[in-house]
GROMACS .gro file of C-alpha atoms in nm:
model
  187
    1MET     CA    1  10.848  -2.002   7.949
    2ASN     CA    2  10.931  -1.858   7.617
    3TRP     CA    3  10.708  -1.646   7.404
    4ARG     CA    4  10.651  -1.925   7.145
    5MET     CA    5  10.497  -2.148   7.407
    6VAL     CA    6  10.262  -1.870   7.525
    7LEU     CA    7  10.160  -1.792   7.168
    8GLY     CA    8  10.098  -2.162   7.100
    9LEU     CA    9   9.879  -2.197   7.410
   10VAL     CA   10   9.678  -1.886   7.317
   11LEU     CA   11   9.626  -2.016   6.963
   12LEU     CA   12   9.529  -2.360   7.096
   13ALA     CA   13   9.275  -2.203   7.335
   14ALA     CA   14   9.134  -1.988   7.052
   15ALA     CA   15   9.100  -2.293   6.825
   16ILE     CA   16   8.924  -2.494   7.097
   17LEU     CA   17   8.691  -2.204   7.179
   18SER     CA   18   8.600  -2.141   6.814
   19GLY     CA   19   8.547  -2.515   6.750
   20TRP     CA   20   8.324  -2.545   7.055
   21SER     CA   21   8.127  -2.233   6.949
   22ALA     CA   22   8.078  -2.368   6.596
   23TRP     CA   23   7.967  -2.705   6.736
   24LYS     CA   24   7.704  -2.544   6.962
   25GLN     CA   25   7.563  -2.324   6.686
   26ARG     CA   26   7.527  -2.598   6.426
   27ASP     CA   27   7.219  -2.749   6.599
   28VAL     CA   28   7.040  -2.419   6.644
   29ALA     CA   29   6.793  -2.382   6.360
   30GLU     CA   30   6.729  -2.033   6.246
   31PRO     CA   31   6.375  -1.931   6.333
   32ASP     CA   32   6.143  -1.899   6.036
   33ALA     CA   33   6.071  -1.543   5.939
   34PRO     CA   34   5.713  -1.462   6.031
   35SER     CA   35   5.496  -1.466   5.721
   36SER     CA   36   5.335  -1.133   5.675
   37GLU     CA   37   4.972  -1.213   5.607
   38ARG     CA   38   4.873  -0.872   5.728
   39PRO     CA   39   4.755  -0.619   5.471
   40ASP     CA   40   4.976  -0.319   5.416
   41TYR     CA   41   4.669  -0.100   5.452
   42LEU     CA   42   4.305  -0.130   5.541
   43MET     CA   43   4.016   0.102   5.456
   44ARG     CA   44   3.683   0.098   5.636
   45ASN     CA   45   3.347   0.252   5.541
   46PHE     CA   46   3.471   0.424   5.228
   47GLU     CA   47   3.372   0.536   4.879
   48VAL     CA   48   3.609   0.546   4.583
   49ILE     CA   49   3.518   0.703   4.248
   50SER     CA   50   3.730   0.597   3.951
   51LEU     CA   51   3.747   0.822   3.644
   52ASP     CA   52   3.807   0.720   3.283
   53ASP     CA   53   4.055   0.880   3.041
   54GLN     CA   54   3.811   1.165   2.969
   55GLY     CA   55   3.765   1.246   3.339
   56GLN     CA   56   3.415   1.096   3.357
   57GLU     CA   57   3.303   0.856   3.629
   58SER     CA   58   3.370   0.499   3.517
   59ILE     CA   59   3.295   0.315   3.842
   60THR     CA   60   3.218   0.394   4.206
   61LEU     CA   61   3.290   0.153   4.489
   62ARG     CA   62   3.138   0.160   4.836
   63ALA     CA   63   3.223  -0.101   5.097
   64PRO     CA   64   3.263  -0.151   5.471
   65GLU     CA   65   3.619  -0.284   5.432
   66MET     CA   66   3.899  -0.317   5.177
   67GLN     CA   67   4.251  -0.440   5.232
   68ARG     CA   68   4.556  -0.459   5.010
   69ASN     CA   69   4.789  -0.758   4.995
   70PRO     CA   70   5.149  -0.628   5.015
   71LYS     CA   71   5.290  -0.923   4.817
   72ASP     CA   72   5.097  -0.879   4.492
   73GLN     CA   73   4.921  -0.545   4.564
   74THR     CA   74   4.575  -0.690   4.499
   75PHE     CA   75   4.267  -0.582   4.691
   76THR     CA   76   4.014  -0.788   4.884
   77ILE     CA   77   3.678  -0.621   4.951
   78ALA     CA   78   3.400  -0.724   5.189
   79THR     CA   79   3.037  -0.679   5.073
   80PRO     CA   80   3.114  -0.432   4.794
   81LEU     CA   81   2.864  -0.215   4.612
   82PHE     CA   82   2.983  -0.118   4.263
   83LEU     CA   83   2.794   0.163   4.091
   84LEU     CA   84   2.833   0.151   3.712
   85PRO     CA   85   2.702   0.455   3.525
   86ASP     CA   86   2.505   0.404   3.204
   87SER     CA   87   2.501   0.644   2.907
   88GLN     CA   88   2.239   0.867   3.080
   89GLY     CA   89   2.444   0.890   3.402
   90HIS     CA   90   2.218   0.656   3.599
   91HIS     CA   91   2.382   0.377   3.793
   92TRP     CA   92   2.361   0.001   3.772
   93GLU     CA   93   2.426  -0.154   4.114
   94MET     CA   94   2.643  -0.465   4.144
   95ARG     CA   95   2.665  -0.632   4.486
   96SER     CA   96   2.839  -0.946   4.616
   97ARG     CA   97   2.964  -1.098   4.940
   98THR     CA   98   3.330  -1.049   4.844
   99ALA     CA   99   3.538  -0.907   4.563
  100TRP     CA  100   3.898  -0.927   4.451
  101VAL     CA  101   4.055  -0.651   4.239
  102SER     CA  102   4.384  -0.685   4.053
  103ALA     CA  103   4.676  -0.452   4.127
  104ARG     CA  104   4.620  -0.258   3.804
  105GLY     CA  105   4.243  -0.248   3.847
  106ASP     CA  106   4.189  -0.419   3.511
  107GLU     CA  107   4.010  -0.723   3.660
  108MET     CA  108   3.747  -0.763   3.932
  109ARG     CA  109   3.618  -1.096   4.061
  110LEU     CA  110   3.286  -1.078   4.243
  111SER     CA  111   3.195  -1.386   4.448
  112GLY     CA  112   2.896  -1.504   4.646
  113ASP     CA  113   2.540  -1.390   4.579
  114VAL     CA  114   2.633  -1.154   4.296
  115LYS     CA  115   2.335  -0.935   4.213
  116GLY     CA  116   2.305  -0.661   3.954
  117THR     CA  117   2.015  -0.417   3.952
  118SER     CA  118   1.931  -0.170   3.676
  119PRO     CA  119   1.891   0.201   3.757
  120LYS     CA  120   1.575   0.284   3.953
  121ASP     CA  121   1.426   0.488   3.669
  122ALA     CA  122   1.512   0.239   3.391
  123ALA     CA  123   1.244   0.187   3.127
  124VAL     CA  124   1.266  -0.190   3.182
  125PRO     CA  125   1.375  -0.279   3.537
  126THR     CA  126   1.620  -0.568   3.525
  127THR     CA  127   1.800  -0.783   3.781
  128PHE     CA  128   2.097  -1.012   3.725
  129ASP     CA  129   2.186  -1.300   3.964
  130THR     CA  130   2.482  -1.540   3.975
  131GLN     CA  131   2.739  -1.673   4.221
  132ARG     CA  132   3.051  -1.545   4.049
  133LEU     CA  133   3.127  -1.273   3.795
  134ASN     CA  134   3.457  -1.160   3.644
  135VAL     CA  135   3.456  -0.799   3.523
  136PHE     CA  136   3.717  -0.644   3.294
  137PRO     CA  137   3.637  -0.269   3.301
  138ARG     CA  138   3.889  -0.155   3.039
  139LYS     CA  139   3.760  -0.417   2.793
  140ASN     CA  140   3.391  -0.344   2.877
  141LEU     CA  141   3.351  -0.717   2.941
  142ALA     CA  142   3.189  -0.924   3.217
  143SER     CA  143   3.167  -1.304   3.220
  144THR     CA  144   3.103  -1.613   3.428
  145ASP     CA  145   3.089  -1.988   3.382
  146ASP     CA  146   2.826  -2.021   3.657
  147ALA     CA  147   2.447  -2.023   3.630
  148VAL     CA  148   2.292  -1.682   3.560
  149THR     CA  149   1.934  -1.555   3.590
  150ILE     CA  150   1.812  -1.232   3.430
  151THR     CA  151   1.471  -1.115   3.548
  152ARG     CA  152   1.267  -0.848   3.368
  153PRO     CA  153   0.898  -0.765   3.390
  154GLY     CA  154   0.717  -1.053   3.223
  155SER     CA  155   1.018  -1.280   3.168
  156ILE     CA  156   1.293  -1.478   3.335
  157LEU     CA  157   1.595  -1.580   3.129
  158SER     CA  158   1.849  -1.826   3.267
  159GLY     CA  159   2.148  -2.024   3.149
  160VAL     CA  160   2.494  -2.148   3.236
  161GLY     CA  161   2.789  -1.939   3.127
  162PHE     CA  162   2.739  -1.575   3.040
  163GLU     CA  163   2.929  -1.294   2.870
  164THR     CA  164   2.828  -0.934   2.817
  165ASN     CA  165   2.973  -0.624   2.659
  166THR     CA  166   2.890  -0.348   2.906
  167LYS     CA  167   2.928  -0.078   2.642
  168THR     CA  168   2.695  -0.225   2.377
  169LYS     CA  169   2.471  -0.404   2.633
  170GLN     CA  170   2.479  -0.721   2.423
  171TYR     CA  171   2.498  -1.048   2.611
  172THR     CA  172   2.541  -1.416   2.531
  173PHE     CA  173   2.452  -1.729   2.726
  174LYS     CA  174   2.684  -2.024   2.665
  175SER     CA  175   2.458  -2.322   2.743
  176GLN     CA  176   2.138  -2.454   2.901
  177VAL     CA  177   1.941  -2.142   2.809
  178LYS     CA  178   1.583  -2.129   2.931
  179THR     CA  179   1.325  -1.856   2.915
  180ARG     CA  180   0.998  -1.829   3.100
  181TYR     CA  181   0.726  -1.587   3.009
  182GLU     CA  182   0.534  -1.447   3.307
  183PRO     CA  183   0.266  -1.198   3.207
  184THR     CA  184   0.198  -0.927   3.464
  185SER     CA  185  -0.172  -1.019   3.473
  186ALA     CA  186  -0.081  -1.356   3.630
  187ARG     CA  187   0.078  -1.193   3.932
   0.00000   0.00000   0.00000
């Protein structure tokens, strides 16, 4: 046997082996990469105080759980309590079943039984109720397209669609505005 014949047989065997290997691997589908739906971090029973550009408290958040989505770096919060200081340093309380906060913190979406309560020592105690509220802290703006009810001693104001400037405390209802006068003597 000469060396050319041996080399030819080795090359033939290598070609058959590589062809067989390629044939076997063509049917094997690559497994899908597991989708990472897990948060990249989770906080439980916490309080976060956010400061404005002057170093003053702009918002405080308390909640039993907050998690961050690693894909878009947004936050999902369970039963949050947002404390919003007024000009005298007293806090409005905003509660909801869930909240979503953008990665930059420039938008918050409160959902499910959203309730706002004025500070305890406010001259006119006020409550605010809706099912959804979008808050833009840097713009001092909060709005919703859902039904809203504002209750104050002696009156109940309701409507659909609402927008308020949190700095000037001016608000606007968009439609179906109703007011009901309830004197305290009737209670």
